[in-house]
Tab-separated table of C-alpha atoms in Angstrom:
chain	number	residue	atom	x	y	z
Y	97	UNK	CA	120.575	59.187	90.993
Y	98	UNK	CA	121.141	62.632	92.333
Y	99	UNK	CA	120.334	61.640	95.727
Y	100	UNK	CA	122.664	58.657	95.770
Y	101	UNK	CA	125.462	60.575	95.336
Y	102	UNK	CA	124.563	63.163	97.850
Y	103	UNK	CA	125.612	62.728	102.062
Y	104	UNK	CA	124.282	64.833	104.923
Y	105	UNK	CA	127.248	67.103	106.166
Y	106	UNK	CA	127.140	66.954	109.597
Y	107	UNK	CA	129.560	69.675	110.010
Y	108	UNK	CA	131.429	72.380	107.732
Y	109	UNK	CA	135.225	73.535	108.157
Y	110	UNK	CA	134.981	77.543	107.587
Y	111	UNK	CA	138.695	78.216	105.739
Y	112	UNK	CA	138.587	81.984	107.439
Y	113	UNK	CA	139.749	85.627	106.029
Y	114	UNK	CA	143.066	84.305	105.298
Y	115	UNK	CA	145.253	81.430	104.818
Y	116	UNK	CA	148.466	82.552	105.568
Y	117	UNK	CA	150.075	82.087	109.052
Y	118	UNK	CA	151.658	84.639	109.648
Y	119	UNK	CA	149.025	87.336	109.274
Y	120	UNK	CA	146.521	84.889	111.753
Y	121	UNK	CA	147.917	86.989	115.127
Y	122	UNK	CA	147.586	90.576	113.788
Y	123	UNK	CA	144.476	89.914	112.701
Y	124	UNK	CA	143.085	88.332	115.863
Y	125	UNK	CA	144.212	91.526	117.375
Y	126	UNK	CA	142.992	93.996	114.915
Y	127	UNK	CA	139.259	92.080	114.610
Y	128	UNK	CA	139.587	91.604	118.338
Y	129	UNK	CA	140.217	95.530	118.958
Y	130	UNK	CA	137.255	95.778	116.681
Y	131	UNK	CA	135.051	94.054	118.295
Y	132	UNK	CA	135.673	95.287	121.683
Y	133	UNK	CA	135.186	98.863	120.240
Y	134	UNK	CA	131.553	97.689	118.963
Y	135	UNK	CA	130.321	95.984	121.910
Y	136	UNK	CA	131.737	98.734	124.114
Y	137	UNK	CA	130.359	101.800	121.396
Y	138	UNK	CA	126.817	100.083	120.649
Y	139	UNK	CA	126.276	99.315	124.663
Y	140	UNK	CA	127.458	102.556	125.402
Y	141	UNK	CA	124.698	104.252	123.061
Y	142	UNK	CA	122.121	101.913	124.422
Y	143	UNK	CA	123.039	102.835	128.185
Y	144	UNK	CA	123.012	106.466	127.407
Y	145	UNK	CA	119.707	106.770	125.246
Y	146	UNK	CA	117.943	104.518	128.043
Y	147	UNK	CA	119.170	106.695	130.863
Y	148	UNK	CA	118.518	109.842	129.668
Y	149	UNK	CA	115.098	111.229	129.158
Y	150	UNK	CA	115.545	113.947	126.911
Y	151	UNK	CA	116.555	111.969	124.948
Y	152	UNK	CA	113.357	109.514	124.695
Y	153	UNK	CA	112.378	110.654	121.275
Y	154	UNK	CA	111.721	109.097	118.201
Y	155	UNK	CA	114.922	109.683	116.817
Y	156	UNK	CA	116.949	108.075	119.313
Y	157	UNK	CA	114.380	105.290	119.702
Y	158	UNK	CA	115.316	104.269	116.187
Y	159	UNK	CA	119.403	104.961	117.025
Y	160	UNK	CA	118.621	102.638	120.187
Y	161	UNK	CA	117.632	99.898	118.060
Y	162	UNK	CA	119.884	100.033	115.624
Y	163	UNK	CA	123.112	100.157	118.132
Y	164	UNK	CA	121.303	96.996	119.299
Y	165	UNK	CA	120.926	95.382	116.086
Y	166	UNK	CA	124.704	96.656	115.442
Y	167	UNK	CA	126.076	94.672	118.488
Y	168	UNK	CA	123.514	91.171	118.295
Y	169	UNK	CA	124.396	90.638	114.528
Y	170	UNK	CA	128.332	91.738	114.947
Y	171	UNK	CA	128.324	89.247	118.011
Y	172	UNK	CA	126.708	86.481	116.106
Y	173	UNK	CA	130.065	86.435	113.346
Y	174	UNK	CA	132.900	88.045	115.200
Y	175	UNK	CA	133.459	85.557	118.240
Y	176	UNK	CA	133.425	82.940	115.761
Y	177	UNK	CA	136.001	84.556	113.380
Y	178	UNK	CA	138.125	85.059	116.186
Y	179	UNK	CA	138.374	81.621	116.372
Y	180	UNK	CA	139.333	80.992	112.946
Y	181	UNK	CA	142.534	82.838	113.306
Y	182	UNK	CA	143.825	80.861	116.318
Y	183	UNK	CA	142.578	77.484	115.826
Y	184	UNK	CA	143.967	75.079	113.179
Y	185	UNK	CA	140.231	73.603	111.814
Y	186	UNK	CA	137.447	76.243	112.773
Y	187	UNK	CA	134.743	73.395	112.932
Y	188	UNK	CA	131.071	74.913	112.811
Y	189	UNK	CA	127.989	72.017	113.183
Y	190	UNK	CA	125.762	72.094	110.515
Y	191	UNK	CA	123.129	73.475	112.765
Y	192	UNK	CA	125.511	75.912	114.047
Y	193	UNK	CA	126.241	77.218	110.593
Y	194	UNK	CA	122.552	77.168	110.106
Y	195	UNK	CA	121.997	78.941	113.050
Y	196	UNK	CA	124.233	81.955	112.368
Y	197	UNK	CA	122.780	82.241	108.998
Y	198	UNK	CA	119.574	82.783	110.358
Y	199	UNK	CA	120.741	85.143	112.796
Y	200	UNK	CA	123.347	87.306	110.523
Y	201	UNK	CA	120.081	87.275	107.679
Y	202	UNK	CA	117.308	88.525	110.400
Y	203	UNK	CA	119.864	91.916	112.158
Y	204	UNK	CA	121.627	92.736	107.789
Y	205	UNK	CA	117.149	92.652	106.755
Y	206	UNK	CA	116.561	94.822	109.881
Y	207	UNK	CA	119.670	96.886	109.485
Y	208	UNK	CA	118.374	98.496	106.438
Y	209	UNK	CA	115.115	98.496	107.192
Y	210	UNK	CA	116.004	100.418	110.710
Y	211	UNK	CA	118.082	102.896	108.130
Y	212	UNK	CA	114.889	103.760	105.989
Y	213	UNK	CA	112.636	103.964	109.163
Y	214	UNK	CA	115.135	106.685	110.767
Y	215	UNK	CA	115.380	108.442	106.968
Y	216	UNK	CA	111.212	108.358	107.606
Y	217	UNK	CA	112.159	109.792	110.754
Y	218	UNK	CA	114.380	112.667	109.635
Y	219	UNK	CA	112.002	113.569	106.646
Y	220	UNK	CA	108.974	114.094	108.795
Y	221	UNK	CA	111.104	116.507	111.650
Y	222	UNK	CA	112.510	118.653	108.593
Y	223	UNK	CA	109.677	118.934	106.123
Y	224	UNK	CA	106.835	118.224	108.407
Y	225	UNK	CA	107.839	119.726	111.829
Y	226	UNK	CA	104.354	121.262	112.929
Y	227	UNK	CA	103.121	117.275	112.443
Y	228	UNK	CA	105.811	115.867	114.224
Y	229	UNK	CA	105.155	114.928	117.639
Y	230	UNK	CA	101.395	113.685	115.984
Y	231	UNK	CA	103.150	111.672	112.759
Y	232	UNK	CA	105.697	110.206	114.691
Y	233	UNK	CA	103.750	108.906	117.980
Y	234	UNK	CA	104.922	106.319	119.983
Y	235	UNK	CA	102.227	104.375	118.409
Y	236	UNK	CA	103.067	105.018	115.029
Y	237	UNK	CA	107.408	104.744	116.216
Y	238	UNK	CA	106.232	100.669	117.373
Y	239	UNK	CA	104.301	100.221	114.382
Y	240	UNK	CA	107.612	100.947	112.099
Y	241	UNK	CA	109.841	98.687	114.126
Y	242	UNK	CA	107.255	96.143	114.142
Y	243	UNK	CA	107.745	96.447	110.345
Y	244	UNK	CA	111.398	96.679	110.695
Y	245	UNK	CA	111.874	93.207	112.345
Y	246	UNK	CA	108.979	91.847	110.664
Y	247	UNK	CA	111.347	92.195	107.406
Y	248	UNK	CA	114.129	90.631	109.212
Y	249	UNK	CA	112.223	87.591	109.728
Y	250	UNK	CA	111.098	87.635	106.199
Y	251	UNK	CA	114.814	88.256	105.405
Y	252	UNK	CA	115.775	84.661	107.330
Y	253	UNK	CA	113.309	82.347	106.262
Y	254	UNK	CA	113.482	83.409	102.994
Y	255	UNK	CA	117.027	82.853	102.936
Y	256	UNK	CA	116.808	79.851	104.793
Y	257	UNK	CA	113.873	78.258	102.745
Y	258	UNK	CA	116.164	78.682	99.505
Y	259	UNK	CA	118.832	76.619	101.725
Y	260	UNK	CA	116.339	73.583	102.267
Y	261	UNK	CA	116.447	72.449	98.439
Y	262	UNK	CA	119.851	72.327	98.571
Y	263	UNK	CA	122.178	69.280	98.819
Y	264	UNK	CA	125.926	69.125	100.473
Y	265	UNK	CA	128.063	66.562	98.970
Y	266	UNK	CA	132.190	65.299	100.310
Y	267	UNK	CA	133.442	68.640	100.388
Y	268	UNK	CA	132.126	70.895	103.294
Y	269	UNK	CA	134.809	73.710	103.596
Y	270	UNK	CA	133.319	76.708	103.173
Y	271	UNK	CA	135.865	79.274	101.571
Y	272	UNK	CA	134.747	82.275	104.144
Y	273	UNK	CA	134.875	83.118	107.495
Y	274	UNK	CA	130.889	82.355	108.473
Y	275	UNK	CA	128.161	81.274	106.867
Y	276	UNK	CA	126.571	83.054	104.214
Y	277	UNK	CA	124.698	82.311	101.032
Y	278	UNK	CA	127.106	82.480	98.453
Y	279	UNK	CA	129.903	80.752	99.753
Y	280	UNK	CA	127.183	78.239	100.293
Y	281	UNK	CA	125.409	77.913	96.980
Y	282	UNK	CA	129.001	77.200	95.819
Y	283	UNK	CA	129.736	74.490	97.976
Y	284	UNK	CA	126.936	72.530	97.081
Y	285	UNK	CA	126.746	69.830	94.687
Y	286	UNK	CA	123.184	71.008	93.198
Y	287	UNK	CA	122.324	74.440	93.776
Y	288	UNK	CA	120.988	75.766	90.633
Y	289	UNK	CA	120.281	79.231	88.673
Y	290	UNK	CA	116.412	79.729	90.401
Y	291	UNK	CA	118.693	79.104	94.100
Y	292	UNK	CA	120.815	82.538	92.659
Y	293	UNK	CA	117.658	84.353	91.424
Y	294	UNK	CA	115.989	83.632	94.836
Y	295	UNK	CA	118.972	85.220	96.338
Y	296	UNK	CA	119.094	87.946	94.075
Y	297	UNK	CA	115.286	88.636	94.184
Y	298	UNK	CA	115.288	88.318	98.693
Y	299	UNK	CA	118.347	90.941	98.623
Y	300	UNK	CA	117.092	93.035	96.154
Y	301	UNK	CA	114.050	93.626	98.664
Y	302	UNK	CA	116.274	94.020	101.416
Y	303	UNK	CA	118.681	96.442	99.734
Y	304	UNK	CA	116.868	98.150	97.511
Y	305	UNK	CA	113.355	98.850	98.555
Y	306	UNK	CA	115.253	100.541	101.481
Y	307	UNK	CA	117.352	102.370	99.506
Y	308	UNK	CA	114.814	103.862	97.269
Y	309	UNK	CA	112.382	104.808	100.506
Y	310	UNK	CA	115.740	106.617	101.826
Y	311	UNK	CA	116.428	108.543	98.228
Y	312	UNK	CA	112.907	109.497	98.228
Y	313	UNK	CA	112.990	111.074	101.750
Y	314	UNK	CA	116.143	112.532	101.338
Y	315	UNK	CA	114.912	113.985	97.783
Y	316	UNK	CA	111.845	115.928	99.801
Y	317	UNK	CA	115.005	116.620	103.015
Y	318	UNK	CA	116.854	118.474	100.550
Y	319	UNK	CA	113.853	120.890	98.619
Y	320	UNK	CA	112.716	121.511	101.899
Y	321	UNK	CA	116.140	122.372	103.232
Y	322	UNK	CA	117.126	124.541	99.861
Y	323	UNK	CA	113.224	126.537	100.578
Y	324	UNK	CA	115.187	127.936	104.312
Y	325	UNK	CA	116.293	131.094	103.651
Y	326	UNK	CA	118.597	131.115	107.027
Y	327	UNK	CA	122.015	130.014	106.446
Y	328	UNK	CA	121.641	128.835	110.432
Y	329	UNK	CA	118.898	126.767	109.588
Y	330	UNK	CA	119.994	125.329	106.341
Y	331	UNK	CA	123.175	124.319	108.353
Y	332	UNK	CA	121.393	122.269	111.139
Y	333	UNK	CA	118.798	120.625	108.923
Y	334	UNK	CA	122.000	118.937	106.934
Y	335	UNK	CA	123.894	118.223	110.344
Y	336	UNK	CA	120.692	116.624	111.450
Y	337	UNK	CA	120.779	114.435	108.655
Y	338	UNK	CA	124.864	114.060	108.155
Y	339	UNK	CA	125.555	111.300	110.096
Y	340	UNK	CA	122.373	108.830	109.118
Y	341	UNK	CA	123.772	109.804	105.196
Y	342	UNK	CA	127.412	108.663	106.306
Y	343	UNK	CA	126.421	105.265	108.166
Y	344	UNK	CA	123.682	104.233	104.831
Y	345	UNK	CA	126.562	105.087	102.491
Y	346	UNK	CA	129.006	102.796	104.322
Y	347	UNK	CA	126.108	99.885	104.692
Y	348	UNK	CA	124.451	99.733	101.789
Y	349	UNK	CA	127.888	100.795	99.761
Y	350	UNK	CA	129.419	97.297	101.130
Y	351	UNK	CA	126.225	95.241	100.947
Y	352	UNK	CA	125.737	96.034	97.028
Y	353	UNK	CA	129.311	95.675	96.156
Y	354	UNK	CA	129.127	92.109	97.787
Y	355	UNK	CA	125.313	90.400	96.678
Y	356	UNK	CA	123.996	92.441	93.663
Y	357	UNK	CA	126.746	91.412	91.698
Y	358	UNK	CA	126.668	88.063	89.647
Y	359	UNK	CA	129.020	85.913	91.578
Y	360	UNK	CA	131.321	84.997	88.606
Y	361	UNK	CA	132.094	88.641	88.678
Y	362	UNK	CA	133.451	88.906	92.405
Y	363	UNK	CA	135.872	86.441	93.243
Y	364	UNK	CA	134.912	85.335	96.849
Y	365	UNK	CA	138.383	86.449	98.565
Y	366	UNK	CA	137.053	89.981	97.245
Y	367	UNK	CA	134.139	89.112	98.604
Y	368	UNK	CA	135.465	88.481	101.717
Y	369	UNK	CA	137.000	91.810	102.138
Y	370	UNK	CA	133.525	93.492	101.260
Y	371	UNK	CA	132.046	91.086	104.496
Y	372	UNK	CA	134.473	92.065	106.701
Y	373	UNK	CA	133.181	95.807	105.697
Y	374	UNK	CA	129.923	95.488	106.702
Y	375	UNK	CA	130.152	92.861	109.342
Y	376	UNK	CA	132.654	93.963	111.289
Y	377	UNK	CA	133.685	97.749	110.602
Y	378	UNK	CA	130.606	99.155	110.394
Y	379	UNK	CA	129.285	97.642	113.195
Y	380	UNK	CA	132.382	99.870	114.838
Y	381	UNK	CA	131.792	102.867	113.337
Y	382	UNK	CA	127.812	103.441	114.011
Y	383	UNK	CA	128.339	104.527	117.342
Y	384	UNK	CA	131.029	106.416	116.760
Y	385	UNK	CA	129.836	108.419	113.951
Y	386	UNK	CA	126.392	109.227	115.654
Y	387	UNK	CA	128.067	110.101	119.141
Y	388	UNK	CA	130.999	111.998	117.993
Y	389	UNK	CA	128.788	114.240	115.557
Y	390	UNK	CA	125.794	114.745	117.782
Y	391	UNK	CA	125.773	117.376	120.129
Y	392	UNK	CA	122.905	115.915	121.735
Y	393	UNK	CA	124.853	112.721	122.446
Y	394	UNK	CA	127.983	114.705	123.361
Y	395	UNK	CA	125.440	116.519	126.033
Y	396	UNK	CA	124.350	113.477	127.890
Y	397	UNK	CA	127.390	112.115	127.970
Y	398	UNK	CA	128.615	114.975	129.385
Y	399	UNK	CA	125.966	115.083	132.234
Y	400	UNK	CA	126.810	111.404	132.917
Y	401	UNK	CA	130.322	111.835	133.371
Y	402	UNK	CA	130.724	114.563	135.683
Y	403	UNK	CA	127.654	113.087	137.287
Y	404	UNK	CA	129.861	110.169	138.126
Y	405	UNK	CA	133.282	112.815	138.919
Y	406	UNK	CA	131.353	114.706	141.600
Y	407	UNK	CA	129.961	111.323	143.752
């Protein structure tokens, strides 16, 4: 009987960040602005790590990626949002909507796993230094972002298996400005309570099993740090680590506040608000934090431009 009433949606209607008109133009410009501050910041970083060999080293290996993952997973929502504020009906296919789902699950998964792998990172250069260049090998460096992907596809499919068991009935607007999973599991006409533990359960793994591998390293960061009896080398080991503390607070701050709540308790224009945190702000600020508080970053810039003044 349940499938009788059920029809394929061919297509869904994404209602966008806001309803009101005359907020759609500022907000085109400020997501716009945005988003040509990420592509521009995250490309930037990329450029600059690849084309300067000092520094090639693990560190920056990890920062590469995740200025990459930064940029594919903001470009994947942001275009699309865009949209929504200048169009009357933002129209996504069912296979588009699909598609981004995929997409935005695979780069959040590898996002935090990319944040734990650079904690790894940070733990092993402060409380292991003798062992570094041995521990973290390129070898070893390619065996952690195997791992780190590797959980972004695990991330997807599981995601997108709990999607397959569920049926879309009249309605397809989706009360959100892309596709995600709870907008989703509200929409349709027979998701049930193992669809939210599956969700709960996949982002549990992808939020907290990070998060605890991060608490741990930073818990041996800071006895080693508090054992340096050199106020000059307490004060680098924290710099070291200041910027990778500011960009997990801001992720993993927004990405709890939104999915390990019970969705009753977050009303999904709130939730909305916390998206736009993670999806498109912090995106922008990656970048900025790690170039504007690294002197290492600062250097090579430095070279590059007055590189480019003098020919």
């Amino acid at each position: 009987m349940a499938a009788e009433n059920t029809s394929w949606v061919a297509e869904f209607i994404l209602v966008g960040l806001t309803e009101q008109s005359e907020l759609q133009i500022p907000f085109f410009i400020l997501f716009l602005g945005f988003y040509v501050i990420t592509v521009v910041g995250n490309l930037g970083l990329i450029t600059l790590i690849a084309l300067n060999s000092h520094l090639h080293t693990p560190m920056y290996f990890f920062l590469l990626n995740l200025s990459f993952i930064d940029f594919s997973y903001s470009t994947a929502l942001t275009p699309k949002m865009l949209m929504g504020f200048i169009v009357r009906k933002n129209i996504i296919s069912y296979a588009g909507c699909m598609t981004q789902f995929f997409f935005f699950c695979f780069f959040v998964f590898s996002e935090s796993y990319i944040l734990s792998a650079m904690a790894y990172d940070r733990y092993v250069a402060i409380c292991k230094p003798l062992l570094y260049r041995v521990t973290m090998s390129p070898q070893v460096c390619s065996y952690l972002l195997s791992g780190v992907y590797g959980m972004g596809v695990f991330g997807a499919v599981a995601h997108m298996g709990n999607l397959q068991f569920l049926s879309f009935c009249a309605d397809n607007v989706i009360n959100h400005y892309m596709c995600d999973i709870v907008p989703l599991l509200e929409l349709s006409c027979n998701s049930s309570f193992t669809n939210l533990l599956v969700v709960f359960v996949v982002v549990a793994i992808g939020i907290v099993v990070p998060i605890v591998t991060i608490f741990i390293s930073y818990g041996f960061i800071l006895s080693s740090i508090l054992h340096i009896s050199a106020k000059e080398g307490r004060s680098k080991a924290f710099s070291t680590c200041t910027s990778h503390i500011i960009v997990v607070s801001l992720f993993f701050g927004s990405g709890t506040f939104m999915y390990l709540k019970p969705p009753s308790s977050l009303p999904l224009d709130q939730g909305k608000l916390s998206s736009v945190f993670y999806t498109a702000v912090v995106p922008m600020f990656n970048p900025l934090i790690y170039s504007l508080r690294n002197k290492d970053v600062k250097i090579a810039l430095k070279k590059i431009l007055s590189r480019k003044i003098f020919s």
